Short mmCIF file of N, CA and C in Angstrom, two decimals:
data_model
loop_
_atom_site.label_atom_id
_atom_site.label_comp_id
_atom_site.label_asym_id
_atom_site.label_seq_id
_atom_site.Cartn_x
_atom_site.Cartn_y
_atom_site.Cartn_z
N UNK A 19 18.62 -29.93 -19.69
CA UNK A 19 19.48 -29.65 -18.55
C UNK A 19 20.64 -28.74 -18.97
N UNK A 20 21.25 -29.07 -20.11
CA UNK A 20 22.38 -28.27 -20.58
C UNK A 20 21.92 -26.87 -20.94
N UNK A 21 20.71 -26.77 -21.47
CA UNK A 21 20.17 -25.46 -21.84
C UNK A 21 19.97 -24.59 -20.59
N UNK A 22 19.45 -25.18 -19.53
CA UNK A 22 19.24 -24.43 -18.28
C UNK A 22 20.56 -23.95 -17.70
N UNK A 23 21.57 -24.80 -17.77
CA UNK A 23 22.88 -24.44 -17.27
C UNK A 23 23.47 -23.28 -18.09
N UNK A 24 23.27 -23.33 -19.39
CA UNK A 24 23.76 -22.26 -20.26
C UNK A 24 23.04 -20.94 -19.95
N UNK A 25 21.74 -21.01 -19.74
CA UNK A 25 20.96 -19.80 -19.41
C UNK A 25 21.40 -19.24 -18.07
N UNK A 26 21.63 -20.12 -17.11
CA UNK A 26 22.10 -19.68 -15.79
C UNK A 26 23.47 -19.02 -15.89
N UNK A 27 24.37 -19.62 -16.64
CA UNK A 27 25.71 -19.05 -16.81
C UNK A 27 25.65 -17.70 -17.53
N UNK A 28 24.81 -17.59 -18.55
CA UNK A 28 24.67 -16.33 -19.27
C UNK A 28 24.07 -15.25 -18.37
N UNK A 29 23.08 -15.63 -17.57
CA UNK A 29 22.48 -14.66 -16.64
C UNK A 29 23.50 -14.17 -15.62
N UNK A 30 24.29 -15.07 -15.09
CA UNK A 30 25.32 -14.68 -14.11
C UNK A 30 26.35 -13.77 -14.75
N UNK A 31 26.73 -14.07 -15.99
CA UNK A 31 27.70 -13.23 -16.68
C UNK A 31 27.14 -11.83 -16.94
N UNK A 32 25.88 -11.76 -17.34
CA UNK A 32 25.26 -10.45 -17.61
C UNK A 32 25.12 -9.63 -16.33
N UNK A 33 24.72 -10.28 -15.24
CA UNK A 33 24.56 -9.55 -13.98
C UNK A 33 25.91 -9.06 -13.45
N UNK A 34 26.92 -9.86 -13.55
CA UNK A 34 28.23 -9.43 -13.06
C UNK A 34 28.82 -8.38 -13.98
N UNK A 35 28.50 -8.43 -15.25
CA UNK A 35 29.01 -7.45 -16.21
C UNK A 35 28.42 -6.06 -16.01
N UNK A 36 27.22 -5.97 -15.49
CA UNK A 36 26.59 -4.66 -15.30
C UNK A 36 26.92 -4.08 -13.93
N UNK A 37 27.72 -4.77 -13.12
CA UNK A 37 28.12 -4.25 -11.82
C UNK A 37 27.26 -4.71 -10.67
N UNK A 38 26.33 -5.61 -10.91
CA UNK A 38 25.48 -6.12 -9.84
C UNK A 38 26.29 -6.96 -8.87
N UNK A 39 26.07 -6.74 -7.59
CA UNK A 39 26.66 -7.58 -6.56
C UNK A 39 25.75 -7.57 -5.35
N UNK A 40 25.78 -8.65 -4.59
CA UNK A 40 24.94 -8.75 -3.41
C UNK A 40 25.41 -7.76 -2.35
N UNK A 41 24.46 -7.18 -1.65
CA UNK A 41 24.79 -6.20 -0.63
C UNK A 41 25.34 -6.89 0.60
N UNK A 42 26.36 -6.30 1.18
CA UNK A 42 26.91 -6.80 2.44
C UNK A 42 25.98 -6.46 3.58
N UNK A 43 26.27 -6.94 4.74
CA UNK A 43 25.47 -6.64 5.93
C UNK A 43 25.51 -5.14 6.21
N UNK A 44 24.42 -4.63 6.72
CA UNK A 44 24.31 -3.22 7.06
C UNK A 44 25.16 -2.91 8.28
N UNK A 45 26.02 -1.92 8.18
CA UNK A 45 26.87 -1.52 9.31
C UNK A 45 26.30 -0.23 9.90
N UNK A 46 25.88 -0.31 11.13
CA UNK A 46 25.33 0.86 11.82
C UNK A 46 26.40 1.48 12.70
N UNK A 47 26.32 2.80 12.92
CA UNK A 47 27.29 3.44 13.81
C UNK A 47 27.19 2.89 15.23
N UNK A 48 28.32 2.81 15.90
CA UNK A 48 28.36 2.25 17.26
C UNK A 48 27.59 3.12 18.26
N UNK A 49 27.52 4.42 18.01
CA UNK A 49 26.87 5.32 18.97
C UNK A 49 25.40 5.59 18.61
N UNK A 50 24.81 4.73 17.79
CA UNK A 50 23.41 4.89 17.41
C UNK A 50 22.52 4.61 18.62
N UNK A 51 21.69 5.57 18.95
CA UNK A 51 20.78 5.40 20.08
C UNK A 51 19.55 4.62 19.66
N UNK A 52 18.60 4.47 20.57
CA UNK A 52 17.37 3.74 20.25
C UNK A 52 16.60 4.41 19.11
N UNK A 53 16.04 3.62 18.23
CA UNK A 53 15.30 4.13 17.08
C UNK A 53 13.90 3.55 17.10
N UNK A 54 12.93 4.41 16.86
CA UNK A 54 11.53 3.97 16.78
C UNK A 54 11.00 4.39 15.42
N UNK A 55 10.43 3.49 14.66
CA UNK A 55 9.88 3.79 13.33
C UNK A 55 8.41 4.15 13.49
N UNK A 56 8.05 5.33 13.00
CA UNK A 56 6.67 5.80 13.03
C UNK A 56 6.17 5.92 11.59
N UNK A 57 5.02 5.34 11.29
CA UNK A 57 4.44 5.42 9.96
C UNK A 57 3.02 5.98 10.07
N UNK A 58 2.59 6.68 9.03
CA UNK A 58 1.23 7.24 9.02
C UNK A 58 0.20 6.11 9.12
N UNK A 59 0.45 5.02 8.41
CA UNK A 59 -0.42 3.84 8.47
C UNK A 59 0.23 2.85 9.42
N UNK A 60 -0.48 2.47 10.44
CA UNK A 60 0.06 1.58 11.45
C UNK A 60 0.50 0.23 10.88
N UNK A 61 -0.14 -0.19 9.80
CA UNK A 61 0.15 -1.49 9.19
C UNK A 61 0.89 -1.32 7.86
N UNK A 62 1.66 -0.26 7.75
CA UNK A 62 2.41 0.02 6.53
C UNK A 62 3.47 -1.04 6.28
N UNK A 63 3.48 -1.66 5.09
CA UNK A 63 4.53 -2.64 4.79
C UNK A 63 5.92 -2.02 4.80
N UNK A 64 6.02 -0.76 4.37
CA UNK A 64 7.32 -0.09 4.38
C UNK A 64 7.82 0.09 5.81
N UNK A 65 6.95 0.52 6.70
CA UNK A 65 7.34 0.69 8.10
C UNK A 65 7.75 -0.63 8.73
N UNK A 66 7.00 -1.68 8.42
CA UNK A 66 7.33 -3.01 8.96
C UNK A 66 8.67 -3.50 8.45
N UNK A 67 8.91 -3.35 7.14
CA UNK A 67 10.18 -3.80 6.56
C UNK A 67 11.35 -3.01 7.12
N UNK A 68 11.17 -1.70 7.31
CA UNK A 68 12.22 -0.87 7.86
C UNK A 68 12.53 -1.26 9.30
N UNK A 69 11.50 -1.47 10.09
CA UNK A 69 11.69 -1.89 11.48
C UNK A 69 12.42 -3.22 11.57
N UNK A 70 11.99 -4.17 10.76
CA UNK A 70 12.62 -5.50 10.78
C UNK A 70 14.07 -5.43 10.31
N UNK A 71 14.33 -4.62 9.29
CA UNK A 71 15.70 -4.47 8.81
C UNK A 71 16.61 -3.85 9.85
N UNK A 72 16.11 -2.85 10.57
CA UNK A 72 16.90 -2.23 11.63
C UNK A 72 17.16 -3.22 12.76
N UNK A 73 16.16 -4.03 13.10
CA UNK A 73 16.35 -5.03 14.15
C UNK A 73 17.38 -6.07 13.74
N UNK A 74 17.31 -6.54 12.48
CA UNK A 74 18.28 -7.52 11.99
C UNK A 74 19.69 -6.95 11.98
N UNK A 75 19.80 -5.64 11.74
CA UNK A 75 21.12 -5.00 11.70
C UNK A 75 21.65 -4.73 13.10
N UNK A 76 20.82 -4.93 14.13
CA UNK A 76 21.28 -4.76 15.50
C UNK A 76 20.99 -3.39 16.09
N UNK A 77 20.12 -2.63 15.46
CA UNK A 77 19.77 -1.31 16.01
C UNK A 77 18.97 -1.50 17.29
N UNK A 78 19.32 -0.76 18.33
CA UNK A 78 18.55 -0.89 19.58
C UNK A 78 17.18 -0.25 19.43
N UNK A 79 16.16 -0.96 19.85
CA UNK A 79 14.82 -0.41 19.82
C UNK A 79 14.56 0.42 21.05
N UNK A 80 13.47 1.18 21.05
CA UNK A 80 13.16 1.98 22.23
C UNK A 80 12.79 1.09 23.40
N UNK A 81 13.06 1.55 24.61
CA UNK A 81 12.68 0.77 25.79
C UNK A 81 11.17 0.54 25.82
N UNK A 82 10.76 -0.61 26.23
CA UNK A 82 9.33 -0.89 26.33
C UNK A 82 8.76 -1.53 25.07
N UNK A 83 9.60 -1.96 24.15
CA UNK A 83 9.12 -2.65 22.96
C UNK A 83 8.34 -1.79 22.00
N UNK A 84 8.80 -0.59 21.73
CA UNK A 84 8.13 0.25 20.74
C UNK A 84 7.53 1.50 21.33
N UNK A 85 7.47 1.58 22.65
CA UNK A 85 6.95 2.78 23.29
C UNK A 85 8.06 3.39 24.14
N UNK A 86 7.92 4.63 24.43
CA UNK A 86 8.92 5.28 25.27
C UNK A 86 9.85 6.15 24.44
N UNK A 87 10.99 6.46 25.02
CA UNK A 87 11.91 7.36 24.33
C UNK A 87 12.68 6.62 23.29
N UNK A 88 12.99 7.30 22.25
CA UNK A 88 13.76 6.76 21.14
C UNK A 88 13.68 7.75 20.02
N UNK A 89 14.71 7.85 19.26
CA UNK A 89 14.68 8.79 18.14
C UNK A 89 13.70 8.30 17.10
N UNK A 90 12.60 9.03 16.85
CA UNK A 90 11.63 8.55 15.88
C UNK A 90 12.14 8.68 14.45
N UNK A 91 11.78 7.74 13.62
CA UNK A 91 12.10 7.78 12.20
C UNK A 91 10.75 7.75 11.49
N UNK A 92 10.28 8.90 11.03
CA UNK A 92 8.97 9.00 10.40
C UNK A 92 9.01 8.44 8.99
N UNK A 93 8.05 7.57 8.68
CA UNK A 93 7.89 7.02 7.34
C UNK A 93 6.52 7.43 6.86
N UNK A 94 6.47 8.19 5.77
CA UNK A 94 5.21 8.71 5.23
C UNK A 94 4.31 7.62 4.90
#
């Protein structure tokens, strides 16, 4: 138990020493219009992660749940 605590403390010290810190919440501009993520592969994990991240950050999606007008963000 003591060994695990020592390893945890050493890991935390090393991570903080190299400048690592957790990222704060994503701040989007207030005037950001609707955004639609387009990917070459419809089931692209990158496109899905980007879409979900934008939704969590509060970005407005295009009207109609993914269809319609919205500034497209192409993901190769």
